[in-house]
Coordinates of C-alpha atoms in Angstrom, one line a residue:
Chain A
M1355 CA 17.3 -7.3 34.7
D1356 CA 16.3 -10.8 33.6
H1357 CA 15.8 -11.2 29.9
V1358 CA 13.2 -13.4 28.4
L1359 CA 14.6 -12.9 24.9
Q1360 CA 17.9 -11.6 23.6
L1361 CA 19.2 -11.1 20.1
K1362 CA 22.9 -10.5 19.7
N1363 CA 24.5 -9.1 16.5
V1364 CA 21.6 -10.3 14.4
S1365 CA 21.8 -9.4 10.7
K1366 CA 19.5 -10.5 7.9
T1367 CA 20.2 -10.0 4.3
F1368 CA 17.9 -11.0 1.4
G1369 CA 20.2 -11.2 -1.6
E1370 CA 21.9 -7.8 -1.8
V1371 CA 19.5 -6.1 0.6
A1372 CA 20.4 -5.9 4.3
A1373 CA 17.1 -5.8 6.1
L1374 CA 18.8 -5.9 9.5
H1375 CA 22.3 -5.1 10.4
Q1376 CA 24.1 -6.1 13.6
V1377 CA 20.9 -5.6 15.7
N1378 CA 21.1 -6.1 19.5
F1379 CA 17.6 -6.4 20.9
E1380 CA 16.2 -7.8 24.1
V1381 CA 13.0 -8.1 26.0
G1382 CA 13.0 -8.2 29.8
T1383 CA 10.9 -10.5 31.9
N1384 CA 7.5 -8.8 32.3
E1385 CA 8.5 -6.0 30.1
I1386 CA 6.5 -4.4 27.3
V1387 CA 8.8 -3.3 24.5
G1388 CA 7.5 -0.8 21.9
L1389 CA 9.1 -1.3 18.6
L1390 CA 8.8 1.8 16.5
G1391 CA 10.0 2.4 13.0
D1392 CA 9.0 3.6 9.6
N1393 CA 8.0 1.2 6.8
G1394 CA 11.0 -0.7 5.7
A1395 CA 12.9 -0.1 8.9
G1396 CA 13.1 -3.8 9.5
K1397 CA 10.3 -4.3 12.1
S1398 CA 8.7 -7.2 10.4
T1399 CA 12.0 -8.9 9.6
L1400 CA 12.9 -8.7 13.3
V1401 CA 9.5 -10.2 14.2
K1402 CA 9.9 -13.0 11.7
I1403 CA 13.3 -13.9 13.3
V1404 CA 11.8 -13.8 16.8
T1405 CA 9.0 -16.1 15.6
G1406 CA 11.3 -18.5 13.7
Y1407 CA 10.0 -17.7 10.2
H1408 CA 13.5 -16.4 9.2
Q1409 CA 16.9 -17.6 10.4
P1410 CA 19.4 -14.8 11.2
D1411 CA 22.6 -14.6 9.1
P1412 CA 25.5 -16.6 10.5
G1413 CA 27.0 -14.8 13.5
G1414 CA 23.7 -13.7 15.0
E1415 CA 22.7 -15.3 18.3
I1416 CA 19.4 -15.8 19.9
Y1417 CA 19.0 -16.4 23.6
W1418 CA 15.8 -17.5 25.4
K1419 CA 15.8 -16.9 29.2
G1420 CA 19.6 -16.8 29.1
E1421 CA 20.1 -20.0 27.1
R1422 CA 21.3 -20.0 23.5
V1423 CA 18.8 -21.3 20.9
A1424 CA 20.8 -22.8 18.1
H1425 CA 18.0 -23.0 15.5
L1426 CA 14.8 -21.2 16.2
S1427 CA 12.0 -22.7 14.0
V1428 CA 8.4 -21.8 14.1
A1429 CA 7.5 -24.9 16.0
K1430 CA 10.4 -24.3 18.5
A1431 CA 9.2 -20.7 19.0
R1432 CA 5.7 -21.9 19.8
D1433 CA 7.0 -24.5 22.2
L1434 CA 9.1 -21.8 24.0
G1435 CA 5.9 -19.7 24.4
I1436 CA 6.4 -17.1 21.8
E1437 CA 3.0 -16.2 20.3
V1438 CA 2.2 -13.7 17.6
V1439 CA -1.1 -11.9 17.4
Y1440 CA -1.8 -10.7 13.8
Q1441 CA -4.7 -8.4 13.3
E1442 CA -6.0 -10.0 10.2
R1443 CA -5.0 -13.6 10.7
A1444 CA -5.8 -14.1 14.3
L1445 CA -9.4 -15.3 14.2
A1446 CA -11.7 -17.4 12.2
D1447 CA -14.6 -14.9 11.7
Q1448 CA -17.5 -17.2 11.1
Q1449 CA -16.8 -19.5 14.1
S1450 CA -18.0 -19.2 17.6
L1451 CA -15.9 -17.6 20.4
W1452 CA -15.1 -20.9 22.0
R1453 CA -13.9 -22.4 18.8
N1454 CA -11.6 -19.4 18.3
I1455 CA -10.2 -19.6 21.8
F1456 CA -9.4 -23.2 21.4
M1457 CA -8.3 -22.9 17.7
G1458 CA -5.8 -25.7 17.0
R1459 CA -5.7 -26.6 20.7
E1460 CA -9.1 -28.1 21.2
I1461 CA -9.8 -30.1 24.3
S1462 CA -10.5 -33.6 23.2
N1463 CA -10.1 -37.2 24.3
R1464 CA -7.8 -39.6 22.7
W1465 CA -10.3 -40.5 20.0
G1466 CA -10.4 -36.9 18.9
I1467 CA -13.9 -36.3 20.4
L1468 CA -14.3 -32.7 21.6
D1469 CA -15.2 -31.7 25.1
V1470 CA -17.6 -29.1 23.9
N1471 CA -19.1 -28.3 27.3
G1472 CA -15.6 -28.0 28.9
M1473 CA -14.5 -25.6 26.2
R1474 CA -17.7 -23.5 26.5
S1475 CA -17.4 -23.2 30.2
E1476 CA -13.7 -22.3 30.1
T1477 CA -14.6 -19.6 27.5
D1478 CA -17.4 -18.3 29.7
K1479 CA -14.9 -18.0 32.6
L1480 CA -12.4 -16.2 30.4
M1481 CA -15.1 -13.8 29.1
N1482 CA -16.1 -12.8 32.6
T1483 CA -12.5 -12.4 33.9
A1484 CA -9.8 -11.7 31.3
M1485 CA -12.0 -10.3 28.5
G1486 CA -14.5 -8.4 30.5
F1487 CA -17.4 -9.2 28.3
T1488 CA -20.3 -8.7 30.7
S1489 CA -23.1 -8.2 28.2
A1490 CA -25.6 -11.0 28.3
A1491 CA -25.9 -10.9 24.6
V1492 CA -22.4 -12.1 24.0
T1493 CA -22.0 -15.8 24.8
S1494 CA -19.3 -18.4 24.1
E1495 CA -21.5 -19.3 21.1
S1496 CA -21.4 -15.8 19.5
T1497 CA -19.5 -15.7 16.3
V1498 CA -16.5 -13.4 16.4
K1499 CA -17.4 -11.5 13.2
T1500 CA -19.9 -9.6 15.4
F1501 CA -17.1 -8.4 17.6
S1502 CA -15.5 -5.0 17.3
G1503 CA -11.8 -4.6 16.3
G1504 CA -10.6 -4.0 19.9
E1505 CA -12.6 -7.0 21.2
R1506 CA -11.1 -9.2 18.5
Q1507 CA -7.6 -8.3 19.6
G1508 CA -8.7 -9.0 23.1
V1509 CA -9.8 -12.5 22.1
A1510 CA -6.4 -13.2 20.5
I1511 CA -4.5 -11.8 23.4
T1512 CA -6.6 -13.7 25.9
R1513 CA -6.1 -16.8 24.0
A1514 CA -2.3 -16.4 24.0
L1515 CA -2.3 -15.8 27.7
Y1516 CA -4.6 -18.7 28.4
F1517 CA -2.2 -21.0 26.7
K1518 CA 0.7 -19.8 28.8
A1519 CA 2.5 -17.6 26.2
E1520 CA 5.6 -16.1 27.7
L1521 CA 6.2 -13.5 25.0
I1522 CA 3.4 -12.1 22.9
V1523 CA 4.3 -10.3 19.7
L1524 CA 1.7 -7.8 18.6
D1525 CA 2.0 -6.8 15.0
E1526 CA 0.4 -3.4 14.5
P1527 CA -2.6 -4.4 16.7
T1528 CA -4.2 -0.9 16.5
M1529 CA -4.2 -0.6 12.8
G1530 CA -7.5 0.5 11.5
L1531 CA -9.2 0.7 14.9
S1532 CA -11.2 3.6 16.1
I1533 CA -10.1 5.7 19.1
S1534 CA -12.3 3.9 21.6
E1535 CA -11.4 0.5 20.1
T1536 CA -7.7 1.3 20.3
K1537 CA -8.2 2.1 23.9
K1538 CA -9.8 -1.3 24.4
C1539 CA -7.0 -3.0 22.6
L1540 CA -4.4 -1.2 24.7
D1541 CA -6.1 -2.2 27.9
F1542 CA -5.7 -5.8 26.8
V1543 CA -2.0 -5.2 26.2
E1544 CA -1.8 -3.9 29.7
G1545 CA -3.4 -7.1 30.8
I1546 CA -0.2 -8.9 29.4
K1547 CA 1.9 -6.8 31.8
K1548 CA -0.5 -7.6 34.7
A1549 CA -0.3 -11.3 33.9
G1550 CA 3.4 -11.1 34.4
K1551 CA 4.2 -11.9 30.8
S1552 CA 6.2 -9.9 28.2
A1553 CA 5.3 -8.4 24.9
I1554 CA 6.8 -6.8 21.8
F1555 CA 4.4 -4.1 20.6
I1556 CA 5.0 -3.1 17.0
D1557 CA 3.4 0.0 15.7
H1558 CA 4.2 3.0 13.7
N1559 CA 1.9 5.1 15.8
I1560 CA 3.9 6.5 18.6
F1561 CA 0.8 7.7 20.5
H1562 CA -0.3 4.1 20.8
V1563 CA 3.0 2.7 21.9
Y1564 CA 4.1 5.4 24.3
P1565 CA 1.4 5.0 27.0
I1566 CA 1.9 1.3 27.6
A1567 CA 5.5 0.5 26.7
D1568 CA 8.2 0.2 29.4
R1569 CA 10.9 0.8 26.8
I1570 CA 10.8 2.0 23.3
V1571 CA 13.2 0.8 20.6
V1572 CA 13.5 2.7 17.4
L1573 CA 14.5 0.9 14.3
D1574 CA 15.7 2.8 11.3
R1575 CA 17.0 1.3 8.0
G1576 CA 17.9 -2.0 9.6
T1577 CA 19.7 -0.9 12.7
V1578 CA 18.6 0.1 16.2
A1579 CA 18.7 3.9 16.0
G1580 CA 18.2 4.2 19.7
Q1581 CA 16.2 3.1 22.7
F1582 CA 14.6 4.8 25.7
M1583 CA 13.2 3.8 29.0
K1584 CA 9.9 5.6 29.0
A1585 CA 10.7 7.2 32.3
Q1586 CA 13.6 9.0 30.6
L1587 CA 11.7 11.3 28.3
T1588 CA 8.3 12.8 27.5
L1589 CA 6.2 12.1 24.5
E1590 CA 7.0 15.5 23.0
E1591 CA 10.8 14.9 23.2
L1592 CA 10.3 11.5 21.7
I1593 CA 8.4 13.0 18.7
S1594 CA 11.0 15.6 18.0
R1595 CA 13.8 13.0 18.2
L1596 CA 11.9 10.7 15.8
Q1597 CA 11.6 13.6 13.3
R1598 CA 15.4 13.9 13.5
V1599 CA 15.9 10.2 12.9
A1600 CA 13.8 10.5 9.8
Q1601 CA 16.0 13.2 8.5
T1602 CA 19.4 12.1 9.6
G1603 CA 19.1 8.4 10.4
V1604 CA 20.8 9.1 13.8
L1605 CA 18.9 9.2 17.0
D1606 CA 20.8 11.3 19.6
T1607 CA 20.4 9.4 22.9
S1608 CA 23.1 11.2 24.8
P1609 CA 22.2 12.7 28.2
Q1610 CA 23.0 16.2 26.9
A1611 CA 20.4 15.9 24.2
M1612 CA 18.0 14.5 26.7
A1613 CA 18.3 17.6 28.9
Chain B
M264 CA -38.6 -0.6 24.3
N265 CA -36.1 -2.2 22.0
T266 CA -35.1 1.1 20.5
V267 CA -34.2 2.5 23.9
I268 CA -31.9 -0.5 24.7
E269 CA -30.3 -0.1 21.3
A270 CA -29.8 3.6 21.8
Q271 CA -27.9 2.9 25.0
R272 CA -25.5 0.7 23.3
P273 CA -25.2 2.2 19.8
K274 CA -22.0 0.3 18.9
S275 CA -23.5 -3.2 19.1
P276 CA -27.2 -3.1 18.1
A277 CA -26.8 -6.7 16.8
R278 CA -26.3 -7.9 20.4
A279 CA -29.6 -6.7 21.7
G280 CA -32.0 -9.5 21.7
N281 CA -33.1 -12.5 23.6
A282 CA -32.1 -16.1 23.5
V283 CA -34.7 -17.0 21.0
S284 CA -33.7 -14.5 18.4
R285 CA -30.1 -15.5 19.0
W286 CA -30.9 -19.1 18.4
A287 CA -32.9 -18.1 15.3
R288 CA -30.0 -16.0 13.9
R289 CA -27.5 -18.8 14.6
N290 CA -29.6 -21.3 12.8
G291 CA -31.1 -18.9 10.3
L292 CA -29.9 -20.8 7.3
Q293 CA -31.3 -24.1 8.5
I294 CA -34.6 -22.5 9.4
G295 CA -34.6 -21.0 5.9
T296 CA -33.9 -24.4 4.3
V297 CA -36.8 -25.9 6.2
G298 CA -39.0 -22.9 5.1
V299 CA -38.1 -23.5 1.5
A300 CA -38.9 -27.2 1.8
L301 CA -42.4 -26.4 3.3
F302 CA -43.0 -23.7 0.7
I303 CA -42.2 -26.0 -2.3
W304 CA -44.1 -28.9 -0.7
L305 CA -47.2 -26.6 -0.3
L306 CA -46.8 -25.4 -3.9
F307 CA -46.8 -29.0 -5.2
L308 CA -49.5 -30.0 -2.9
I309 CA -51.8 -27.3 -4.3
G310 CA -50.6 -27.8 -7.9
A311 CA -50.8 -31.5 -8.0
P312 CA -52.8 -32.7 -5.0
R313 CA -53.4 -36.2 -6.4
T314 CA -49.7 -36.9 -6.7
F315 CA -48.6 -35.3 -3.5
M316 CA -51.4 -36.7 -1.4
S317 CA -50.4 -40.3 -2.2
F318 CA -47.7 -42.4 -0.4
D319 CA -46.1 -43.4 -3.7
I320 CA -44.3 -40.1 -4.4
Y321 CA -42.8 -40.1 -0.9
N322 CA -41.8 -43.7 -1.2
A323 CA -40.1 -42.9 -4.5
L324 CA -38.3 -39.9 -2.9
L325 CA -37.0 -42.1 -0.1
I326 CA -35.7 -44.6 -2.6
T327 CA -34.0 -42.2 -5.0
T328 CA -32.8 -39.3 -2.9
P329 CA -30.0 -41.3 -1.2
F330 CA -28.5 -42.0 -4.6
F331 CA -27.0 -38.5 -4.5
G332 CA -27.8 -37.4 -0.9
I333 CA -25.1 -39.9 0.3
V334 CA -22.6 -38.0 -1.8
A335 CA -24.0 -34.5 -1.0
I336 CA -23.5 -35.0 2.8
P337 CA -19.7 -35.6 2.7
L338 CA -19.4 -33.1 -0.2
T339 CA -20.5 -30.5 2.3
L340 CA -17.2 -31.1 4.2
V341 CA -15.2 -30.4 1.1
I342 CA -17.1 -27.2 0.4
I343 CA -16.8 -26.1 4.1
T344 CA -13.0 -26.3 3.7
G345 CA -13.3 -23.8 0.8
E346 CA -12.6 -26.4 -1.9
I347 CA -14.9 -28.1 -4.3
D348 CA -15.2 -31.6 -5.9
L349 CA -16.8 -31.9 -9.3
S350 CA -15.6 -35.4 -9.9
F351 CA -18.0 -37.3 -7.6
G352 CA -20.2 -38.4 -10.5
S353 CA -17.4 -40.2 -12.3
L354 CA -16.2 -41.7 -9.0
M355 CA -19.6 -43.4 -8.6
A356 CA -19.0 -45.3 -11.8
W357 CA -15.3 -45.8 -11.1
G358 CA -16.1 -47.6 -7.9
M359 CA -18.5 -49.8 -9.7
T360 CA -15.8 -50.5 -12.2
G361 CA -13.7 -51.8 -9.3
F362 CA -16.7 -54.0 -8.5
S363 CA -17.0 -55.3 -12.0
V364 CA -13.4 -56.2 -12.4
T365 CA -13.2 -57.9 -9.0
Y366 CA -16.4 -59.8 -9.4
T367 CA -15.5 -61.0 -12.9
L368 CA -12.2 -62.3 -11.5
T369 CA -13.4 -63.8 -8.2
Q370 CA -17.2 -64.3 -8.6
N371 CA -17.4 -63.0 -5.1
F372 CA -19.7 -59.9 -4.8
W373 CA -18.7 -59.1 -1.2
L374 CA -15.1 -58.8 -2.4
G375 CA -16.4 -56.7 -5.3
F376 CA -18.2 -54.4 -2.8
V377 CA -15.0 -53.9 -0.9
A378 CA -13.1 -53.2 -4.1
C379 CA -15.7 -50.7 -5.1
L380 CA -15.2 -48.7 -1.9
L381 CA -11.4 -48.9 -2.2
F382 CA -11.4 -47.7 -5.8
G383 CA -13.5 -44.7 -4.8
L384 CA -11.4 -44.0 -1.7
L385 CA -8.2 -44.1 -3.7
A386 CA -9.6 -41.8 -6.5
G387 CA -10.7 -39.4 -3.8
L388 CA -7.3 -39.5 -2.2
I389 CA -5.7 -38.7 -5.5
N390 CA -8.0 -35.6 -5.9
G391 CA -6.9 -34.4 -2.5
L392 CA -3.2 -35.0 -3.3
I393 CA -3.4 -33.1 -6.6
V394 CA -5.1 -30.1 -4.9
V395 CA -3.0 -30.0 -1.8
K396 CA 0.5 -31.3 -2.7
I397 CA 0.7 -30.0 -6.3
G398 CA -1.5 -26.9 -5.7
V399 CA -3.9 -27.2 -8.6
P400 CA -7.1 -25.3 -7.8
S401 CA -9.7 -27.9 -6.9
L402 CA -12.2 -26.5 -9.4
V403 CA -9.9 -27.3 -12.3
A404 CA -8.3 -30.4 -10.7
T405 CA -11.6 -32.1 -10.2
I406 CA -13.0 -31.1 -13.7
G407 CA -9.9 -32.9 -14.9
T408 CA -10.3 -36.0 -12.8
Q409 CA -14.0 -36.0 -13.6
F410 CA -13.2 -36.5 -17.3
F411 CA -10.3 -38.8 -16.5
W412 CA -12.3 -41.3 -14.4
A413 CA -15.3 -41.2 -16.7
G414 CA -13.0 -42.1 -19.5
A415 CA -11.2 -44.8 -17.4
V416 CA -14.5 -46.4 -16.7
L417 CA -15.3 -46.7 -20.4
V418 CA -11.8 -48.0 -21.2
V419 CA -11.9 -50.7 -18.4
T420 CA -15.5 -51.8 -19.0
N421 CA -15.3 -51.4 -22.7
A422 CA -18.5 -49.4 -22.2
Q423 CA -20.3 -52.6 -21.2
G424 CA -22.6 -52.6 -18.2
I425 CA -23.1 -55.6 -15.9
G426 CA -26.3 -57.1 -14.6
L427 CA -26.5 -57.5 -10.8
T428 CA -29.5 -59.8 -10.6
F429 CA -27.3 -62.4 -8.8
T430 CA -27.2 -60.2 -5.7
Q431 CA -30.9 -60.6 -5.2
G432 CA -31.8 -62.4 -2.1
S433 CA -28.3 -61.8 -0.6
L434 CA -27.7 -60.1 2.7
L435 CA -25.9 -57.3 0.8
H436 CA -28.9 -56.6 -1.3
A437 CA -31.3 -56.7 1.6
G438 CA -28.9 -54.6 3.8
L439 CA -28.4 -51.8 1.2
V440 CA -31.7 -51.5 -0.7
G441 CA -34.1 -53.8 1.1
Q442 CA -37.0 -52.5 3.1
L443 CA -37.0 -52.0 6.9
G444 CA -40.3 -53.3 8.3
G445 CA -41.6 -53.6 4.7
V446 CA -41.9 -49.8 4.4
L447 CA -38.7 -47.9 4.8
P448 CA -36.1 -48.3 2.0
M449 CA -32.7 -49.3 3.5
Q450 CA -30.8 -46.7 1.5
F451 CA -32.8 -44.0 3.3
I452 CA -31.6 -45.6 6.6
W453 CA -28.1 -45.5 5.3
M454 CA -28.4 -41.9 4.3
I455 CA -29.6 -41.1 7.9
L456 CA -26.7 -43.1 9.4
I457 CA -24.2 -41.3 7.1
A458 CA -25.7 -37.9 8.0
I459 CA -25.4 -38.7 11.7
V460 CA -21.8 -39.9 11.4
V461 CA -20.7 -37.0 9.3
W462 CA -22.6 -34.6 11.6
F463 CA -20.7 -36.0 14.6
L464 CA -17.4 -35.8 12.8
L465 CA -18.0 -32.2 11.8
N466 CA -19.4 -30.9 15.1
R467 CA -18.0 -33.0 17.8
T468 CA -14.5 -34.0 16.8
R469 CA -11.2 -32.2 16.5
F470 CA -11.2 -33.2 12.8
G471 CA -14.5 -31.4 12.2
A472 CA -13.3 -28.3 14.2
H473 CA -10.3 -28.1 11.9
V474 CA -12.5 -28.5 8.8
Y475 CA -14.4 -25.4 9.7
L476 CA -11.2 -23.5 10.6
T477 CA -9.5 -24.5 7.4
G478 CA -12.3 -23.1 5.3
D479 CA -12.9 -20.0 7.5
N480 CA -9.3 -18.6 7.7
L481 CA -6.6 -20.8 6.1
D482 CA -3.8 -18.6 7.4
S483 CA -4.9 -18.4 11.0
A484 CA -5.7 -22.1 11.1
R485 CA -2.2 -22.8 9.8
L486 CA -0.6 -20.4 12.2
M487 CA -2.5 -22.0 15.1
G488 CA -1.1 -25.4 14.2
V489 CA -3.9 -26.9 12.2
D490 CA -2.7 -29.4 9.6
V491 CA -4.8 -27.9 6.8
D492 CA -3.2 -30.2 4.2
R493 CA -4.2 -33.3 6.0
I494 CA -7.7 -32.0 6.5
K495 CA -8.2 -31.2 2.9
I496 CA -6.8 -34.6 1.6
T497 CA -9.0 -36.4 4.1
V498 CA -12.3 -34.7 3.1
F499 CA -11.6 -35.4 -0.6
A500 CA -10.9 -39.1 0.2
I501 CA -14.2 -39.3 2.2
V502 CA -16.1 -37.9 -0.8
G503 CA -14.5 -40.6 -3.0
L504 CA -15.5 -43.3 -0.6
A505 CA -19.0 -42.0 -0.3
A506 CA -19.4 -41.6 -4.1
A507 CA -18.4 -45.2 -4.6
F508 CA -20.9 -46.3 -1.9
A509 CA -23.6 -44.3 -3.5
G510 CA -22.8 -45.8 -6.9
F511 CA -23.1 -49.2 -5.5
V512 CA -26.4 -48.5 -3.8
Q513 CA -27.8 -47.1 -7.0
S514 CA -26.6 -50.0 -9.1
I515 CA -27.8 -52.7 -6.8
Q516 CA -31.2 -51.0 -6.6
L517 CA -31.5 -50.9 -10.4
L518 CA -29.8 -54.4 -10.6
F519 CA -27.6 -53.1 -13.4
F520 CA -24.4 -51.0 -13.6
W521 CA -24.4 -48.5 -16.4
P522 CA -20.9 -47.2 -17.2
T523 CA -22.3 -43.7 -17.6
M524 CA -23.9 -43.8 -14.2
G525 CA -23.3 -40.7 -12.0
Q526 CA -23.1 -38.2 -14.9
G527 CA -26.7 -37.2 -14.2
N528 CA -26.0 -36.5 -10.5
F529 CA -23.8 -33.5 -11.1
L530 CA -26.4 -30.7 -10.8
N531 CA -28.6 -32.1 -8.1
T532 CA -25.8 -33.0 -5.8
L533 CA -24.2 -29.6 -5.9
A534 CA -27.6 -27.9 -5.7
A535 CA -28.4 -29.8 -2.6
V536 CA -25.2 -28.7 -0.8
F537 CA -25.7 -25.0 -1.8
L538 CA -29.4 -24.9 -1.1
G539 CA -28.6 -26.4 2.3
G540 CA -26.8 -23.2 3.2
T541 CA -23.2 -24.3 2.9
S542 CA -21.1 -21.4 1.8
V543 CA -19.1 -21.7 -1.4
F544 CA -16.6 -19.3 0.3
G545 CA -15.9 -21.9 3.0
G546 CA -16.1 -21.8 6.8
T547 CA -19.9 -22.4 7.2
G548 CA -22.3 -25.2 6.4
T549 CA -24.4 -27.8 8.0
I550 CA -25.2 -31.4 7.5
F551 CA -28.8 -30.9 8.4
G552 CA -29.2 -28.3 5.7
T553 CA -27.7 -30.6 3.0
F554 CA -29.9 -33.5 4.2
V555 CA -33.2 -31.5 3.9
A556 CA -32.1 -29.8 0.7
S557 CA -31.4 -33.2 -0.9
F558 CA -35.1 -34.0 -0.6
I559 CA -36.2 -30.6 -1.9
I560 CA -34.0 -31.0 -4.9
N561 CA -35.3 -34.5 -5.6
A562 CA -38.9 -33.5 -5.2
I563 CA -38.6 -30.8 -7.9
N564 CA -38.4 -33.2 -10.9
P565 CA -41.6 -35.2 -10.1
G566 CA -43.3 -32.1 -8.8
I567 CA -42.7 -30.2 -12.0
V568 CA -44.1 -33.1 -14.1
A569 CA -47.0 -33.5 -11.7
V570 CA -48.1 -29.9 -11.9
G571 CA -48.1 -30.3 -15.7
L572 CA -44.9 -28.6 -16.8
T573 CA -42.4 -30.3 -19.0
Q574 CA -39.4 -32.0 -17.4
Y575 CA -37.1 -29.6 -19.2
Y576 CA -37.7 -27.1 -16.5
T577 CA -35.9 -29.2 -14.0
Q578 CA -32.5 -28.3 -15.2
V579 CA -33.5 -24.6 -15.4
I580 CA -34.6 -24.8 -11.8
Y581 CA -31.5 -26.6 -10.5
G582 CA -29.2 -24.1 -12.2
F583 CA -31.4 -21.3 -10.8
I584 CA -31.2 -22.7 -7.3
I585 CA -27.4 -23.0 -7.4
V586 CA -27.0 -19.4 -8.6
I587 CA -29.5 -18.0 -6.1
S588 CA -28.1 -19.9 -3.1
V589 CA -24.6 -18.8 -3.8
A590 CA -25.7 -15.2 -4.6
L591 CA -27.4 -15.1 -1.2
Q592 CA -24.3 -16.3 0.5
A593 CA -22.3 -13.6 -1.3
L594 CA -24.7 -10.9 -0.3
L595 CA -24.8 -12.1 3.3
R596 CA -21.0 -12.1 3.4
K597 CA -20.9 -8.5 2.1
R598 CA -23.4 -7.4 4.7
L599 CA -21.4 -8.9 7.5
T600 CA -18.0 -7.6 6.7

């Protein structure tokens, strides 16, 4: 399988604390990887390495589409097409939808004068296609604070896809969402798959990750405790295994244990 | 009828409605500002019909409102970014200090005018650098620079004013405070021009889009590649430039530069921005609102005197307006989140 992103032997220590230890992690082309783990398992450290906020300790290697990336900075990650969707920090609440879609990447001429009509009509197009907002009451001029939690995640994901993100990192996108809103949000994550792009879906709610992930990676205390193709096991098996991880720190991935 | 529609879509009742109510909601604050203007005008019209039926009062408003309105308009940008500038009053006098020094040296008032603008621009730039690069909260930083520049003006001028009668008859005088067609004061024209330019900057350029984003959600703006530092420094610099210009306009109108000029503009300028609907929390605000509110604020003083109250009420009302406007914004914010 082609990999869009590969981490090899990545460790990260903060002073005395090893947040990640010898982690091997990869995301395939057009694959949705669910990243599960308790608080403190190293999920956010891993994400920050992927997005260039942290550099791995010497010895760790990062590959993008098979090519080694020597120094992955935030700017470099953006250029490669790695985009993070944070729940709280994704949108500017009091601004219109079109201003949020084009946030920081406004269409303008060389004098910096905005093409407002162009951005509005692009946003209208996206609303009818990618976002599926069909209600006449929502326009490209609607402020996003009136949107529900799931819709807001949808705006952020749509924005990432519109600007040709290759790998979208979703940091706990369903946190605090109601059941129906979670469903909406997960539909948008499935849209990433349909668009032929890849995603890392971080959550500690296994019920949200399981239905849409192709592969589930379990982090525990800074190491990869195990990973499964979803096809390999049922949700019930996964849950009982995760309980064992919590107790022992070891995830039994042997075929015997699977059976 | 409406209730049926809303019952069908219980999760988004706010979205039910037609284009008119949507327009009204989007421009609610501006409609509110115009409403307040009409209400106060009506109040004064009834309370003091003789004053408010005559042309003189309106002429006076057109002459004096730009003295602080020219500052209030760009100050709106600073407040939209979530910062505040309290030093603009001192910068008005500091710009004129630049004029005094340059004119004394060269006897060229055009050169003095340019120096005035440069002094203001630089002082504004310094405000921005202190806030952004050093990280001092703008509230404190600009209280500091407010005192600093006020003091610097007194030191440099030795607290001596300078008469400007020599500018009379010049193109500069006519262009800034002359009368267009013998009726409209030129400073009013300048205020309109500045409002249009700043409106365009704010609503139709990348820079303006980033001003809104910076104030609305600093983190997400930064994550999406907005250079929030540059935006903040720029808006502080623009206020410095505008304050110096307003100081020059006021001085050349009065034909005298008082070193304490600008100290009296503190309350009315801030009140104009907040009454105009600009949120102290950042992210929202309009130039139109500030423009209209500047005239409301300036009408209050003569209005109060005309209806027979003492002038002392003016300050009470300005303070009241600031607190009420900001309180309304705080309540609106709570309701919406």
